[in-house]
Coordinates of C-alpha atoms in Angstrom, one line a residue:
X1 CA -88.0 3.1 116.8
X2 CA -87.2 4.8 113.4
X3 CA -90.0 4.1 110.7
X4 CA -89.1 4.2 107.0
X5 CA -91.7 7.5 106.8
X6 CA -89.7 9.2 109.1
X7 CA -86.5 9.1 107.0
X8 CA -86.4 12.3 104.8
X9 CA -86.3 11.7 101.1
X10 CA -83.2 13.2 99.5
X11 CA -83.7 16.3 97.4
X12 CA -83.0 15.5 93.8
X13 CA -80.5 17.1 91.7
X14 CA -81.7 18.2 87.8
X15 CA -81.8 20.4 85.1
X16 CA -84.8 23.4 84.6
X17 CA -85.6 24.5 81.2
X18 CA -86.5 28.6 81.6
X19 CA -88.0 31.0 79.3
X20 CA -85.5 33.9 79.5
X21 CA -87.9 36.5 78.8
X22 CA -90.7 35.7 81.3
X23 CA -88.2 33.7 83.8
X24 CA -91.0 30.9 83.9
X25 CA -89.9 27.2 83.8
X26 CA -90.7 25.5 80.6
X27 CA -89.2 22.1 81.5
X28 CA -88.3 20.3 84.8
X29 CA -85.9 17.6 84.5
X30 CA -85.6 15.4 87.9
X31 CA -82.5 13.0 87.9
X32 CA -83.7 9.8 88.8
X33 CA -80.3 9.0 91.0
X34 CA -78.0 11.6 92.2
X35 CA -74.9 11.3 90.9
X36 CA -72.2 9.6 93.2
X37 CA -69.7 11.9 92.2
X38 CA -69.1 15.1 90.9
X39 CA -65.9 16.6 89.0
X40 CA -65.5 20.3 89.0
X41 CA -62.9 22.3 87.4
X42 CA -62.2 26.2 88.2
X43 CA -59.9 28.3 85.8
X44 CA -59.3 31.7 86.7
X45 CA -59.4 34.3 83.8
X46 CA -55.8 36.0 84.4
X47 CA -55.3 39.3 82.8
X48 CA -51.6 39.0 82.2
X49 CA -49.6 36.3 80.6
X50 CA -47.6 33.5 82.4
X51 CA -44.1 34.1 84.2
X52 CA -42.6 37.5 84.8
X53 CA -41.0 40.0 82.4
X54 CA -37.5 41.0 82.8
X55 CA -36.7 39.5 86.2
X56 CA -34.6 36.6 85.0
X57 CA -37.4 34.2 84.0
X58 CA -38.8 33.3 80.5
X59 CA -42.4 34.2 81.2
X60 CA -44.1 36.9 79.0
X61 CA -46.4 38.1 81.4
X62 CA -47.0 42.1 82.5
X63 CA -45.9 42.1 86.2
X64 CA -48.9 44.7 86.7
X65 CA -51.3 41.9 85.7
X66 CA -50.1 39.3 87.9
X67 CA -53.0 39.5 90.4
X68 CA -55.7 40.9 88.0
X69 CA -58.4 39.0 86.7
X70 CA -60.5 39.5 83.3
X71 CA -63.8 38.2 84.9
X72 CA -65.1 35.5 86.7
X73 CA -63.6 31.7 86.6
X74 CA -64.5 29.4 84.1
X75 CA -66.4 26.6 85.8
X76 CA -67.2 23.0 84.2
X77 CA -69.0 20.2 86.1
X78 CA -68.9 16.8 84.9
X79 CA -71.0 13.6 86.3
X80 CA -72.8 10.5 85.2
X81 CA -76.3 10.0 85.9
X82 CA -78.4 6.6 85.6
X83 CA -81.9 6.3 84.1
X84 CA -83.4 2.7 85.1
X85 CA -87.4 2.0 83.7
X86 CA -87.1 -1.2 85.9
X87 CA -86.7 0.8 89.4
X88 CA -89.8 2.3 88.7
X89 CA -92.4 -0.7 87.9
X90 CA -95.5 1.7 89.1
X91 CA -94.6 3.7 86.2
X92 CA -96.0 2.7 82.8
X93 CA -93.0 2.7 80.6
X94 CA -94.4 1.5 76.8
X95 CA -91.4 3.2 75.2
X96 CA -88.8 2.4 77.6
X97 CA -86.3 5.4 78.6
X98 CA -86.6 6.7 75.6
X99 CA -88.5 9.9 76.4
X100 CA -86.2 10.8 79.0
X101 CA -83.1 10.3 76.6
X102 CA -84.8 12.2 74.4
X103 CA -85.4 15.1 76.5
X104 CA -81.7 15.3 77.5
X105 CA -80.8 14.9 73.9
X106 CA -82.8 18.0 72.9
X107 CA -80.8 20.1 75.6
X108 CA -78.2 20.2 72.5
X109 CA -80.5 19.9 69.5
X110 CA -82.3 22.8 67.9
X111 CA -86.5 22.0 67.1
X112 CA -87.3 21.0 63.8
X113 CA -89.5 24.6 63.8
X114 CA -86.4 26.3 64.3
X115 CA -84.6 24.4 61.7
X116 CA -87.4 24.9 59.0
X117 CA -87.4 28.2 60.1
X118 CA -83.4 29.0 59.3
X119 CA -84.0 26.8 55.8
X120 CA -86.8 29.2 54.7
X121 CA -84.7 32.0 55.4
X122 CA -81.9 30.7 53.5
X123 CA -84.6 30.0 50.5
X124 CA -85.4 33.6 50.7
X125 CA -82.1 34.4 50.2
X126 CA -81.2 36.0 53.4
X127 CA -77.6 36.5 53.4
X128 CA -76.8 36.3 57.2
X129 CA -78.6 33.9 59.5
X130 CA -78.3 34.3 63.2
X131 CA -77.4 30.8 64.9
X132 CA -80.3 29.3 66.8
X133 CA -80.9 30.8 69.9
X134 CA -81.4 27.5 72.6
X135 CA -83.8 28.0 76.2
X136 CA -82.1 29.0 79.1
X137 CA -80.9 26.0 81.0
X138 CA -79.9 26.0 84.6
X139 CA -78.7 23.1 86.5
X140 CA -79.3 22.4 90.3
X141 CA -77.6 20.8 93.1
X142 CA -79.4 21.5 96.0
X143 CA -80.6 25.0 97.1
X144 CA -77.1 26.6 97.1
X145 CA -76.1 25.6 93.8
X146 CA -78.2 26.7 91.0
X147 CA -76.5 27.8 87.9
X148 CA -77.0 28.6 84.3
X149 CA -75.3 26.0 82.0
X150 CA -74.5 25.1 78.6
X151 CA -74.6 21.3 78.0
X152 CA -70.8 20.3 76.4
X153 CA -70.9 16.7 76.7
X154 CA -73.6 14.5 76.2
X155 CA -72.3 10.6 76.0
X156 CA -75.1 7.7 76.5
X157 CA -74.4 4.0 77.3
X158 CA -77.7 2.0 76.9
X159 CA -77.3 -1.3 78.6
X160 CA -80.6 -3.0 78.7
X161 CA -83.3 -3.5 76.3
X162 CA -87.1 -4.6 76.2
X163 CA -88.7 -7.2 74.0
X164 CA -89.1 -4.4 71.3
X165 CA -85.7 -3.1 71.8
X166 CA -86.4 0.1 73.6
X167 CA -83.5 1.1 76.2
X168 CA -84.5 0.4 79.6
X169 CA -81.3 1.3 81.2
X170 CA -78.6 3.6 80.6
X171 CA -75.9 5.7 82.1
X172 CA -75.1 9.2 80.7
X173 CA -71.8 10.8 80.8
X174 CA -72.6 14.6 81.1
X175 CA -70.4 18.0 80.6
X176 CA -71.5 20.8 81.7
X177 CA -70.0 24.5 81.6
X178 CA -71.1 27.3 84.0
X179 CA -72.5 30.4 81.9
X180 CA -71.1 33.5 83.6
X181 CA -71.4 37.4 82.8
X182 CA -68.5 37.3 80.5
X183 CA -70.7 34.6 78.4
X184 CA -74.1 36.4 78.6
X185 CA -75.3 40.0 77.4
X186 CA -75.8 42.4 80.1
X187 CA -79.5 42.1 81.6
X188 CA -80.0 38.6 80.7
X189 CA -81.8 36.7 83.2
X190 CA -79.1 34.1 83.1
X191 CA -76.5 36.8 84.0
X192 CA -78.4 37.5 86.9
X193 CA -79.0 33.7 87.9
X194 CA -75.1 33.9 87.7
X195 CA -74.3 36.9 89.8
X196 CA -76.8 35.1 92.5
X197 CA -74.9 31.6 92.3
X198 CA -71.7 33.7 93.0
X199 CA -73.1 35.9 95.9
X200 CA -74.2 32.2 97.8
X201 CA -70.2 31.2 97.2
X202 CA -69.0 34.6 98.9
X203 CA -71.9 34.0 101.5
X204 CA -70.5 30.5 101.9
X205 CA -66.7 31.7 102.2
X206 CA -67.7 34.3 104.8
X207 CA -69.3 31.5 107.2
X208 CA -65.6 29.4 106.9
X209 CA -63.8 29.4 110.2
X210 CA -60.6 31.1 109.2
X211 CA -56.8 29.6 110.2
X212 CA -54.0 31.0 112.3
X213 CA -50.5 31.8 110.9
X214 CA -49.1 29.6 113.9
X215 CA -51.1 26.9 112.4
X216 CA -48.6 27.5 109.5
X217 CA -45.6 27.7 111.5
X218 CA -45.7 31.4 110.9
X219 CA -45.4 34.2 113.1
X220 CA -45.9 37.9 113.4
X221 CA -46.9 39.5 110.0
X222 CA -45.7 38.5 106.4
X223 CA -43.2 40.3 104.4
X224 CA -40.8 43.2 105.3
X225 CA -37.7 41.1 104.4
X226 CA -35.6 38.2 104.6
X227 CA -36.9 35.7 107.5
X228 CA -39.4 38.8 108.6
X229 CA -42.6 37.7 110.4
X230 CA -41.7 34.0 109.7
X231 CA -40.6 32.7 113.0
X232 CA -37.2 31.5 111.3
X233 CA -34.4 30.5 113.7
X234 CA -30.9 31.8 113.8

């Protein structure tokens, strides 16, 4: 008989805030529930424009660039996270889920300290003030998906409150953009983490079982002339 204690607990997805200089975690955000679905988009960075260049089409691209890439693909993630204080009766929640929401909101907000520092520079007559740099953010979905990201969307729907109007249940739509070596300076810790993420994809792709041309209704080798290698009937 299987006991509940024998059932392995699922690994949680989450977000890790990392000091980019030391590489040490500053804060770990474990999602209370793993999202049911993930929406991912991977768009290539093509070197040339679209279409052909003189072959009868209307495109303006360079045919020499058709198979070239300028850099890593642009990858985005979207998912819905749930936070529910009523599912954690053993944890005291005098402020409801305000703390959990605030932690996520601070992923897209500079701190008051940095805002005051920028304001002081402006008062001192500094002509050019650099944009405020945020900590390095990692999104984790198991050990095979650990990647540097920037939060691009955070939409919060609070659906229940306690007697003090503290939110106790909410769903959050979160959008992330994976940061690549095209987005980060050379040698940045985030760039190295992206390369590790890409190397993991390469290892997984190498482990995939390849198909056979016969399964596609093709025979022999591809190319060479009209009908050559395609097993066409005459």
